Tab-separated table of C-alpha atoms in Angstrom:
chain	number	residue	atom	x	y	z
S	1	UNK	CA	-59.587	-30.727	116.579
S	2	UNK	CA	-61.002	-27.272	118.127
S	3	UNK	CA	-61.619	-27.127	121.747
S	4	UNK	CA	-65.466	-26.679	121.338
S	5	UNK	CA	-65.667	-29.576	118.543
S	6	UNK	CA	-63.851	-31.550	121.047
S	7	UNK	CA	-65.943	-30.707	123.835
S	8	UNK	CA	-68.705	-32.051	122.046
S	9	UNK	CA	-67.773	-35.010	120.912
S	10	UNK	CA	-66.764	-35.736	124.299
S	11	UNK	CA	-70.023	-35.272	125.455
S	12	UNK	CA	-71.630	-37.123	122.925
S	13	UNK	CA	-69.280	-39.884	124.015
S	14	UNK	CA	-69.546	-39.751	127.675
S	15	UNK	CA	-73.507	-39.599	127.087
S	16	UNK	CA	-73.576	-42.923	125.358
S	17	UNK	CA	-71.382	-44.504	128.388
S	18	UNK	CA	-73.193	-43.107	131.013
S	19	UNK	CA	-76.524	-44.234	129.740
S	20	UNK	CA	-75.197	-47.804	128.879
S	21	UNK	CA	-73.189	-48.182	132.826
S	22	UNK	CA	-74.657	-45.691	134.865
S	23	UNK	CA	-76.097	-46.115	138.329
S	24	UNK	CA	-79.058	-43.575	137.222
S	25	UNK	CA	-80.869	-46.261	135.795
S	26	UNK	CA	-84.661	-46.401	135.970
S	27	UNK	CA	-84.162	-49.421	138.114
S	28	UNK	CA	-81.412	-47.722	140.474
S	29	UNK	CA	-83.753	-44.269	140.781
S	30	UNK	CA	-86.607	-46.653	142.360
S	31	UNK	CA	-84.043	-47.605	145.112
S	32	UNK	CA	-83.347	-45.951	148.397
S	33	UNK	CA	-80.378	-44.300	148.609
S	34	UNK	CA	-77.208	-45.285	150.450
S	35	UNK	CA	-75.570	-43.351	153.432
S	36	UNK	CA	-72.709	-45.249	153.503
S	37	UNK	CA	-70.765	-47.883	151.946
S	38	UNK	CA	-70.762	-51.394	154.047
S	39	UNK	CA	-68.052	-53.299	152.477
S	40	UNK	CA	-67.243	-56.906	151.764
S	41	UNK	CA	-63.331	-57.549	150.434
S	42	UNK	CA	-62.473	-60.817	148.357
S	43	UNK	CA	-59.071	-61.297	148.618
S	44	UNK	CA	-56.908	-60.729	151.586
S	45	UNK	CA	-53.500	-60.492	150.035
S	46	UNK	CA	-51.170	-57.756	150.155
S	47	UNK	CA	-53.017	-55.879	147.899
S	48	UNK	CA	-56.536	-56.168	149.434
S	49	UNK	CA	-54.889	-55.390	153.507
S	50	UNK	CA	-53.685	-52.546	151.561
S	51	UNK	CA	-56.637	-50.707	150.355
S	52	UNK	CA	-58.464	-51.775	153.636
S	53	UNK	CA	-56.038	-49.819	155.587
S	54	UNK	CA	-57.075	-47.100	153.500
S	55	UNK	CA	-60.876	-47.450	153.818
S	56	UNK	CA	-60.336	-47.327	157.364
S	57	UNK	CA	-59.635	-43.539	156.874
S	58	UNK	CA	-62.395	-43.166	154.559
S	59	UNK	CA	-65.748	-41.585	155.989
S	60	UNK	CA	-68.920	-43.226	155.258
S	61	UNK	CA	-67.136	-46.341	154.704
S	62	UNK	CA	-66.818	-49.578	156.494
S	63	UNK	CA	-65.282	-53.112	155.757
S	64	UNK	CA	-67.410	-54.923	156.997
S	65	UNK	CA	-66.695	-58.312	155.852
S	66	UNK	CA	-63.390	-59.662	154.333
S	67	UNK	CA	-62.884	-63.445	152.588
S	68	UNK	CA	-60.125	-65.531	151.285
S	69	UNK	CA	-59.068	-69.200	150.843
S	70	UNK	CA	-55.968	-69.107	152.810
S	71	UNK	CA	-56.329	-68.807	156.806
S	72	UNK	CA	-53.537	-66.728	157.194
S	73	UNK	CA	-54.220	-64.369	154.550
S	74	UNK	CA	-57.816	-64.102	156.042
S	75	UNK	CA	-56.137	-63.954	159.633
S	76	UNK	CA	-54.186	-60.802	158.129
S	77	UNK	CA	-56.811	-59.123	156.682
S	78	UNK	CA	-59.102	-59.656	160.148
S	79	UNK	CA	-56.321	-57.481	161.768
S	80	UNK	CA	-56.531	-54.728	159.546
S	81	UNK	CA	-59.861	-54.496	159.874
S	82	UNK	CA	-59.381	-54.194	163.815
S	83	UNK	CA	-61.061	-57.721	164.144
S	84	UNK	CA	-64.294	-55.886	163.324
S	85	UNK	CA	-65.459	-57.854	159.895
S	86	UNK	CA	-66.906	-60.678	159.547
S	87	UNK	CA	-64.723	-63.188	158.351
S	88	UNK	CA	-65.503	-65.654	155.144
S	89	UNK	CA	-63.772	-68.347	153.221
S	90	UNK	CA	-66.318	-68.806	150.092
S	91	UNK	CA	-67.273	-65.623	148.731
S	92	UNK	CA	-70.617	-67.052	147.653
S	93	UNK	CA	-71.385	-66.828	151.689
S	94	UNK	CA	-70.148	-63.208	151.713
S	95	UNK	CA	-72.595	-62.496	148.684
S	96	UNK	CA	-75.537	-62.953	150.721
S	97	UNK	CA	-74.310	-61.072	153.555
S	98	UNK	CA	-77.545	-58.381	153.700
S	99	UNK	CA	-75.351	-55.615	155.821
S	100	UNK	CA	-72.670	-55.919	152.655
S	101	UNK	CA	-73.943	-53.669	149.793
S	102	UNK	CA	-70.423	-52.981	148.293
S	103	UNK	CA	-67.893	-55.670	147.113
S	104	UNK	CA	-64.278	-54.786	146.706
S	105	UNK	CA	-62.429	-58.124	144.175
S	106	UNK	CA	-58.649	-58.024	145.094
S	107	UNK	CA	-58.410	-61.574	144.610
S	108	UNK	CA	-56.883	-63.340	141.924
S	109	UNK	CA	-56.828	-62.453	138.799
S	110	UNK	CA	-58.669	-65.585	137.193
S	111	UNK	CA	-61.353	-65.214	139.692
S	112	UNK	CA	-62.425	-61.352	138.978
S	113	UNK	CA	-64.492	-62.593	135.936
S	114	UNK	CA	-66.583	-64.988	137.807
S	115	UNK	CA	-66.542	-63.083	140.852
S	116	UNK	CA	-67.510	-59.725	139.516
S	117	UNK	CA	-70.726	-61.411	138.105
S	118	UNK	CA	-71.692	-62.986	140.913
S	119	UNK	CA	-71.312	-59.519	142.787
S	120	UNK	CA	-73.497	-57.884	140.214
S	121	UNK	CA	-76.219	-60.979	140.547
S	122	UNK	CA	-75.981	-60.324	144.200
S	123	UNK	CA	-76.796	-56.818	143.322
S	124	UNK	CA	-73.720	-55.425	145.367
S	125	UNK	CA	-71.916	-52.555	143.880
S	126	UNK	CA	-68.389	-53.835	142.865
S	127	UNK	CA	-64.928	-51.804	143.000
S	128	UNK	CA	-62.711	-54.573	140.361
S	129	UNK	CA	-58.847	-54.156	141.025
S	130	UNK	CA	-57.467	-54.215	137.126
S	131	UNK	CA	-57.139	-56.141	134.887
S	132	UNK	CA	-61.167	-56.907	134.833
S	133	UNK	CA	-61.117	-60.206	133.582
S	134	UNK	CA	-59.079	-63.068	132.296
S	135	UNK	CA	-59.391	-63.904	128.240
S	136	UNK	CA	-61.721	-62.511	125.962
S	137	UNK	CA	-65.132	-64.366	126.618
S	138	UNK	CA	-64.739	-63.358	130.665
S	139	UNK	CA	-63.805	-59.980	129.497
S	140	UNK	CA	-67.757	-59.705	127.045
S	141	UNK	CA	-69.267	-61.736	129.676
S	142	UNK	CA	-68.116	-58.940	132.688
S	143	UNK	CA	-69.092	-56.103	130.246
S	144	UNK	CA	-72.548	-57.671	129.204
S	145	UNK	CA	-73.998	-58.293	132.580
S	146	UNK	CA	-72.470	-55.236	134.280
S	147	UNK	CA	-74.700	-52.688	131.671
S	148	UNK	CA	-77.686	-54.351	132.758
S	149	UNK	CA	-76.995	-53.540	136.384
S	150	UNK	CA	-78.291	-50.453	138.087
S	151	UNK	CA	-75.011	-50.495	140.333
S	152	UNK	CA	-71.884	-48.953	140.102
S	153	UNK	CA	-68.854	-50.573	138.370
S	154	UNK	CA	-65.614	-49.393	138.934
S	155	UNK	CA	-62.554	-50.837	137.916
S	156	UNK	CA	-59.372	-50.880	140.193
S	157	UNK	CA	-57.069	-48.407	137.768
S	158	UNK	CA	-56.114	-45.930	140.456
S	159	UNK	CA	-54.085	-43.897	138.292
S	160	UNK	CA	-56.940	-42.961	136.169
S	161	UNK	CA	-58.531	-41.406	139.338
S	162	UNK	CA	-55.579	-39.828	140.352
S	163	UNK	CA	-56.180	-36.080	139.883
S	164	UNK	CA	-52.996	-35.244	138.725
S	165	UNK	CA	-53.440	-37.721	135.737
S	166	UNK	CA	-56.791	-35.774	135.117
S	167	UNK	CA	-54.874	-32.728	134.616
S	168	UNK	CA	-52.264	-34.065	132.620
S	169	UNK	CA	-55.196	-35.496	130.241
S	170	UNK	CA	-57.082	-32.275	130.282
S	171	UNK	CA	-53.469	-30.397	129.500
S	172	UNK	CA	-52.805	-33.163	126.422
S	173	UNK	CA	-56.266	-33.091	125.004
S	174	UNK	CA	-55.982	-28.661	125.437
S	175	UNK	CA	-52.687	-28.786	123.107
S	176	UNK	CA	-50.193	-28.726	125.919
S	177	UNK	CA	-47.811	-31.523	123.516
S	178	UNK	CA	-49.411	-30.607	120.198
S	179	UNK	CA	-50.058	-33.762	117.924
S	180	UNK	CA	-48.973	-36.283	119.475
S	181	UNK	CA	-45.988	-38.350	117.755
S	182	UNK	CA	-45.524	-41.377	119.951
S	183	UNK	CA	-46.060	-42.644	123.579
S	184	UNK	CA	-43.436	-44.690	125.411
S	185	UNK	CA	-44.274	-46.357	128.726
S	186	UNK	CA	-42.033	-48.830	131.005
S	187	UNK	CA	-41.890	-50.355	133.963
S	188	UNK	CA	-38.753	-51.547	135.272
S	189	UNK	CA	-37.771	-53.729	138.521
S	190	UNK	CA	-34.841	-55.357	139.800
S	191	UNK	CA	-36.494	-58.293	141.371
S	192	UNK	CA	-38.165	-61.441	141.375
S	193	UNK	CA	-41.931	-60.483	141.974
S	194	UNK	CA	-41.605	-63.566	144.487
S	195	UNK	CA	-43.702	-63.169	148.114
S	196	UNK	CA	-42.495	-65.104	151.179
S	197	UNK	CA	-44.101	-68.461	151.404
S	198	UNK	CA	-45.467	-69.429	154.686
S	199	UNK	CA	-45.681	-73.170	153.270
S	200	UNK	CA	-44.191	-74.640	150.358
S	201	UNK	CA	-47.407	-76.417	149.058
S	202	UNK	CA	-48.825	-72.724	148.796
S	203	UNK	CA	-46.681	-71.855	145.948
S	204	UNK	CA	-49.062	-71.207	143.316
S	205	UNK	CA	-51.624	-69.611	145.865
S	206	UNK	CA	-49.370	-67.176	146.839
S	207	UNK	CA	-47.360	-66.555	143.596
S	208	UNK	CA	-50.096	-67.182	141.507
S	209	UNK	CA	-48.756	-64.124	139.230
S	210	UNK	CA	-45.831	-66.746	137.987
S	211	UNK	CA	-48.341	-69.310	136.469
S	212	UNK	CA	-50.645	-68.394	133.076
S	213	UNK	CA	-53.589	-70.436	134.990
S	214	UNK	CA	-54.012	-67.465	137.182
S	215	UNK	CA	-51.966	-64.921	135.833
S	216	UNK	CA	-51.306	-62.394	132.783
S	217	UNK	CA	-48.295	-61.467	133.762
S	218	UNK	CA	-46.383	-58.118	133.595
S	219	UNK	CA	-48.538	-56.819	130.883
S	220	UNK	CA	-51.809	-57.373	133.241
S	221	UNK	CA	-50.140	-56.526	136.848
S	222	UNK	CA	-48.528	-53.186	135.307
S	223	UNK	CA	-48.542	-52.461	131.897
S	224	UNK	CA	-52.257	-52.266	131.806
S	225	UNK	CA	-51.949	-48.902	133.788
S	226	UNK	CA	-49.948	-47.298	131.476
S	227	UNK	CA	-52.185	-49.071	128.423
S	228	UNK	CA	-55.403	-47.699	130.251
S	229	UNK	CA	-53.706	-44.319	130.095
S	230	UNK	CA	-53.049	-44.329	126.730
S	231	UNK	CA	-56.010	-44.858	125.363
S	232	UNK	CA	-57.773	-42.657	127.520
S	233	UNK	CA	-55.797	-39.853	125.802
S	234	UNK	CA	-56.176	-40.976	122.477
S	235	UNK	CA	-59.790	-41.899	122.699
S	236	UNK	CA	-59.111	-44.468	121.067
S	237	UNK	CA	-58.250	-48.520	121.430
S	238	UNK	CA	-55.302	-49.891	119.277
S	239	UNK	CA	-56.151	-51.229	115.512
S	240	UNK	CA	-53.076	-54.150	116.194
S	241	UNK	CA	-50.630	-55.288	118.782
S	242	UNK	CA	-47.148	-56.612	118.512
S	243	UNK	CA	-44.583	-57.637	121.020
S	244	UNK	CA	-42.287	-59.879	122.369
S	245	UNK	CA	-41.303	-61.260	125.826
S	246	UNK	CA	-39.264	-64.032	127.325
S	247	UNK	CA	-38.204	-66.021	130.737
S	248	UNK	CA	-34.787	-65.254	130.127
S	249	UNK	CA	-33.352	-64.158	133.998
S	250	UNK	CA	-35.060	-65.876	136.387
S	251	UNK	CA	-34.704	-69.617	135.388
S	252	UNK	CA	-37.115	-70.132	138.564
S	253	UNK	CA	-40.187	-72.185	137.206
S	254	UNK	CA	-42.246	-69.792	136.894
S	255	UNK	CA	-44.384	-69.840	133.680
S	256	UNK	CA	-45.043	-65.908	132.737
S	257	UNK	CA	-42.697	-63.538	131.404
S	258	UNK	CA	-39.586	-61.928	132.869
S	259	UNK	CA	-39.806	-59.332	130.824
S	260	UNK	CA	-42.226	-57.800	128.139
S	261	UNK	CA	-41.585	-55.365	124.815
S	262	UNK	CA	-45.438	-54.252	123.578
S	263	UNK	CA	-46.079	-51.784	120.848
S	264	UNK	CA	-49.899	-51.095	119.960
S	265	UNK	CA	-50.876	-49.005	116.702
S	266	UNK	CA	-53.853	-47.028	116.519
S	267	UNK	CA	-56.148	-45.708	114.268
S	268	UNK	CA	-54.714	-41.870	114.470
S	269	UNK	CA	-51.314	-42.899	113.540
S	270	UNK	CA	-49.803	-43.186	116.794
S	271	UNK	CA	-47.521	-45.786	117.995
S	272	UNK	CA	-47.015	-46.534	121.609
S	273	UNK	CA	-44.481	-49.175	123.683
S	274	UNK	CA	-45.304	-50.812	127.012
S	275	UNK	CA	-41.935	-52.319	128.303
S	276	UNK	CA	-41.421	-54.343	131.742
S	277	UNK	CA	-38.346	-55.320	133.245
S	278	UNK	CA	-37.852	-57.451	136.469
S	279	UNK	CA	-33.644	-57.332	136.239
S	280	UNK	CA	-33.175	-53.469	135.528
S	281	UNK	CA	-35.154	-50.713	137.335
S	282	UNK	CA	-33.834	-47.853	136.226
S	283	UNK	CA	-36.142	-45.213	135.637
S	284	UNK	CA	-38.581	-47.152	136.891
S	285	UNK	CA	-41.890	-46.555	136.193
S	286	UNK	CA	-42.510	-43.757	132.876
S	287	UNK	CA	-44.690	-42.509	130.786
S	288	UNK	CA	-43.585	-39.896	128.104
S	289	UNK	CA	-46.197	-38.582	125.761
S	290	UNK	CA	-43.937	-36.414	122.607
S	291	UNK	CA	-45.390	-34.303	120.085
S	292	UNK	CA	-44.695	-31.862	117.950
S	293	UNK	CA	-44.988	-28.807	120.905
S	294	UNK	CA	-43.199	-31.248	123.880
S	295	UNK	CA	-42.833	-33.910	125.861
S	296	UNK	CA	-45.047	-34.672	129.670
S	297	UNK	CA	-42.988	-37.116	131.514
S	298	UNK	CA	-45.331	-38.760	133.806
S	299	UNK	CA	-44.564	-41.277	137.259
S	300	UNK	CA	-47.012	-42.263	139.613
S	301	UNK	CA	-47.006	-39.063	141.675
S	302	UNK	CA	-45.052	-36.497	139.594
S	303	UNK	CA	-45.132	-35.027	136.321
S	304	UNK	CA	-43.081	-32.791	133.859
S	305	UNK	CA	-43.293	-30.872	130.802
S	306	UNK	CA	-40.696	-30.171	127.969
S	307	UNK	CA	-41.017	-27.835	124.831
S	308	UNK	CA	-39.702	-28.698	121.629
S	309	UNK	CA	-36.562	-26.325	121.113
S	310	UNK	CA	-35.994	-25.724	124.523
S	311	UNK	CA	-32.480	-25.581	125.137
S	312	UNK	CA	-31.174	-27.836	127.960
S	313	UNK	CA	-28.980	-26.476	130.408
S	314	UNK	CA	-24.978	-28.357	130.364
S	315	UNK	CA	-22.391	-27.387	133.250
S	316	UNK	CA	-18.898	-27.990	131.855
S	317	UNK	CA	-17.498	-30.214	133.810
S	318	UNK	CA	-13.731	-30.636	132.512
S	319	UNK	CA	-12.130	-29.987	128.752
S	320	UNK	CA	-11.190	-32.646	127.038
S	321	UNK	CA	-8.376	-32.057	124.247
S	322	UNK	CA	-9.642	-34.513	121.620
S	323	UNK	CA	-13.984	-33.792	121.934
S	324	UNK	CA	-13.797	-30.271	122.930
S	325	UNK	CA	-15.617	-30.870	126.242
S	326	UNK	CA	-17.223	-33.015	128.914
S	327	UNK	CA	-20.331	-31.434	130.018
S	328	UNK	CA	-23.035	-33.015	132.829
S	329	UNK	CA	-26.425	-32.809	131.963
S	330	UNK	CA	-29.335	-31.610	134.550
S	331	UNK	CA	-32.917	-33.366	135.007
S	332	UNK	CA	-34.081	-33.278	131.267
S	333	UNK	CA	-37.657	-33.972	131.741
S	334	UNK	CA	-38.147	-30.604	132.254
S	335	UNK	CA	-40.626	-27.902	134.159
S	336	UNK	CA	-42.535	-29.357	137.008
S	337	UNK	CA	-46.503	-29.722	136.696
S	338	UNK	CA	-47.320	-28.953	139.838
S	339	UNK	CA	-50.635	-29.872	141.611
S	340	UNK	CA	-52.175	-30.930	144.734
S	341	UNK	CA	-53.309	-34.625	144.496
S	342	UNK	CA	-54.148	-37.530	147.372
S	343	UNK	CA	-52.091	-40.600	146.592
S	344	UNK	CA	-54.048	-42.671	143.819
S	345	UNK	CA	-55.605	-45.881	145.009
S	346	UNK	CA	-57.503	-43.498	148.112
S	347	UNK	CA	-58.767	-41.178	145.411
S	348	UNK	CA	-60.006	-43.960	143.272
S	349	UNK	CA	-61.596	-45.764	146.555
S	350	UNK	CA	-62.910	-41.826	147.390
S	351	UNK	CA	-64.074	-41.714	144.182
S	352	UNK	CA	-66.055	-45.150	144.499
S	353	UNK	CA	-67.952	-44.043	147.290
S	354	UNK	CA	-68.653	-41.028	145.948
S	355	UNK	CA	-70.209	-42.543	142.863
S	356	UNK	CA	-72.400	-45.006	145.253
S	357	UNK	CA	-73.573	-42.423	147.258
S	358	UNK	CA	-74.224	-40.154	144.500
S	359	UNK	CA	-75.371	-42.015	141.887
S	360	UNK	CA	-72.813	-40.892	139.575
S	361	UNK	CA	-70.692	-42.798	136.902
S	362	UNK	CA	-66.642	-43.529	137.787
S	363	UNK	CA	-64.173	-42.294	135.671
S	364	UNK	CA	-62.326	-45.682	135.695
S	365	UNK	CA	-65.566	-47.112	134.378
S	366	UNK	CA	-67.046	-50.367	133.206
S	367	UNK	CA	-66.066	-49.392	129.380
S	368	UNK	CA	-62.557	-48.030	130.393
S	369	UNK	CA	-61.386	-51.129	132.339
S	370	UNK	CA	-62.792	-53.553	129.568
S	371	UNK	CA	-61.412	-52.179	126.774
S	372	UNK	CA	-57.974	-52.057	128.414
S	373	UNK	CA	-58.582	-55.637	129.674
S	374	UNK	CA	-58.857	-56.394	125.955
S	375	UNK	CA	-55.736	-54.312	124.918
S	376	UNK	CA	-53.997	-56.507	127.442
S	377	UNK	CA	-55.106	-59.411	126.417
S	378	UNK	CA	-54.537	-58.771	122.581
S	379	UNK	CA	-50.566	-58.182	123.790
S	380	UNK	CA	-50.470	-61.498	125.770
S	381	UNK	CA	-51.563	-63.199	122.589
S	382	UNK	CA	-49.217	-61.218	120.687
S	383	UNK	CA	-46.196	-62.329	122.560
S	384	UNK	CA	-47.437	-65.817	123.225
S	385	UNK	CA	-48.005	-66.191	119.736
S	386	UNK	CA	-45.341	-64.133	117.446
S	387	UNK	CA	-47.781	-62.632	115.858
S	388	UNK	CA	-49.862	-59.334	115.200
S	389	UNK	CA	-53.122	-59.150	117.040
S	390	UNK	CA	-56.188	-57.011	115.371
S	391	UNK	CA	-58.779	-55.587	117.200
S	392	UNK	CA	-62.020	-57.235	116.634
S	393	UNK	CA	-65.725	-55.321	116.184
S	394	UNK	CA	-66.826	-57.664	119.156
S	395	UNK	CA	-64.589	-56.058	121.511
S	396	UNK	CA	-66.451	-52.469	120.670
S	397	UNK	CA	-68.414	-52.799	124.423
């Protein structure tokens, strides 16, 4: 596609989201508008003291209210917050706090569905740490009542804020690769994804990820970065998903996958894997997107490019009589993309405010979180099931 065909298209595209999620609606014109975000979190786990430590730094921005279920979870979160918020264990409560007009859900992830709406009933705006929502109808039943809101909804994919992510896009979508052949994502670990219990009898509360009640597992707790990602480059969600996991190291009770193999096709041809391990880390976490010009390795903070035909540069190392030579290969991912970028999750929480106090639609939007919430949820099935997974019209948000 030419640059200028693309260009439009795009803005065709980001026209029809914008008027469908965006804060400028008639309704959200009529209202005053904010100075400054007064914030209540939902979940005071390691995730949510996290980001709270970060909106501490954040101007125009205050946490002013925090909940959870577990005291010392709550307790935890209280100190972060310099014993300054107002403390809560039913969110409901928090809801009707007047002086909270911004929710942040880091709570579990079978609760985002049924919190998020309640947020938006409450009129609050809502920051939703990924995934969205649990299962298919949640996923609809987020998406549905969110477009009617006036508020902002963004949706807790930090790397899709990241700047240097926006680059790489803008360099894929520019030709930088050329047509893309394939993407291949992992996520490796060498652990057990366990946290400390302060009780026994909190087992599931704490490592709710373990149990499919609460939890979709690797796929929703990291692949769904990498899945968000990809279709944000491709423009495109997958026609079919296929995979394959297993609890086949840690023979610990837990009830979701060890490890997960995904691959999603879509409509332009392109295949893409999503693989988590929790008994090998090496590499880490990767995303390389190939075609037929190069390669962009991607990690969380860093990012290369490779050309096709590029020589790579060997130092022999020693001769050996029967193969000729042993030679040591250098970094192959290959030149640096170098740019200035804040870590992720405070440019996607910088990036929330500024879209509440400016009335502007979030890049990690309503319709980008949803539709990955749906990819992810069409590669649990796959795996769960053994068997291939088809998009649906329904899911077309």
């Amino acid at each position: 596609m030419k640059r200028r065909e693309f260009i439009g298209k795009s803005s065709v595209a980001a026209a029809g989201i914008l008027a469908s999620t965006s804060a400028l609606s008639a309704i959200g014109c009529s209202e005053p508008p904010l100075t400054k975000l007064n914030i209540g979190v939902i979940g005071t786990g390691n995730r949510g003291c996290g980001l709270i430590s970060i909106l501490n730094n954040i101007k125009n921005v205050n946490v002013v209210a925090i909940c959870d279920v577990l005291p010392f979870r709550l307790e935890n979160g209280l100190k972060r917050t310099e014993g300054k918020a107002k403390t809560y264990t039913d969110y409901k409560e928090l809801l009707k706090d007047k002086n909270v007009n911004s929710i942040l859900i880091t709570s579990t992830f079978s609760a985002h569905a049924e919190i998020a709406i309640a947020s938006i009933n409450a009129k609050k705006h809502v920051y939703c740490e990924k995934t969205v929502a649990k299962g298919y109808e949640n996923i609809l039943a987020v998406a549905n009542k969110a477009k009617k809101s006036s508020k902002v909804f963004q949706t807790g994919h930090q790397y899709h804020s990241s700047r240097l992510y926006t680059h790489v896009v803008d360099l894929i979508k520019n030709g930088k690769v050329g047509k893309i052949s394939t993407i291949e994502c992992q996520w490796n670990r060498n652990g057990n994804w366990r946290r400390p219990l302060p009780d026994p009898s909190l087992e599931k509360e704490v490592n709710w990820r373990m149990y499919k009640e609460f939890s979709g597992g690797l796929t929703a707790e990291l692949s769904s970065h990498q899945i968000d990602f990809t279709n944000w480059i491709l423009e495109e969600t997958p026609e079919k998903a296929m995979g394959m996991g297993g609890i086949d190291y840690w023979k610990d009770g837990r009830e979701t996958f060890d490890n997960s193999h995904l691959i999603f096709s879509y409509p332009s041809g392109v295949k893409a894997t999503f693989t988590c391990l929790t008994s090998n880390a090496k590499d880490g976490y990767q995303i390389k997107v190939k075609g037929d010009k190069g390669t962009i390795t991607l990690g969380t903070n860093k990012a290369w490019f490779s050309a096709e035909g590029q020589k790579k540069k060997v130092v022999k190392k020693d001769v050996d009589g029967v193969s000729g030579a042993t030679v040591q290969h250098g970094n192959n991912f290959g030149e640096p993309i170098n740019i200035e970028h804040a870590d992720p999750s405070k440019q996607a929480l910088l990036d929330f405010r500024d879209s509440v106090l400016n009335g502007t639609e979030p890049i990690s939007n309503l319709y980008t979180g949803a539709t990955t919430a749906i990819c992810v949820q069409m590669g649990i099935d796959a795996m769960h099931t053994n068997a291939i997974i088809h998009w649906k019209n329904e899911y077309n948000i």
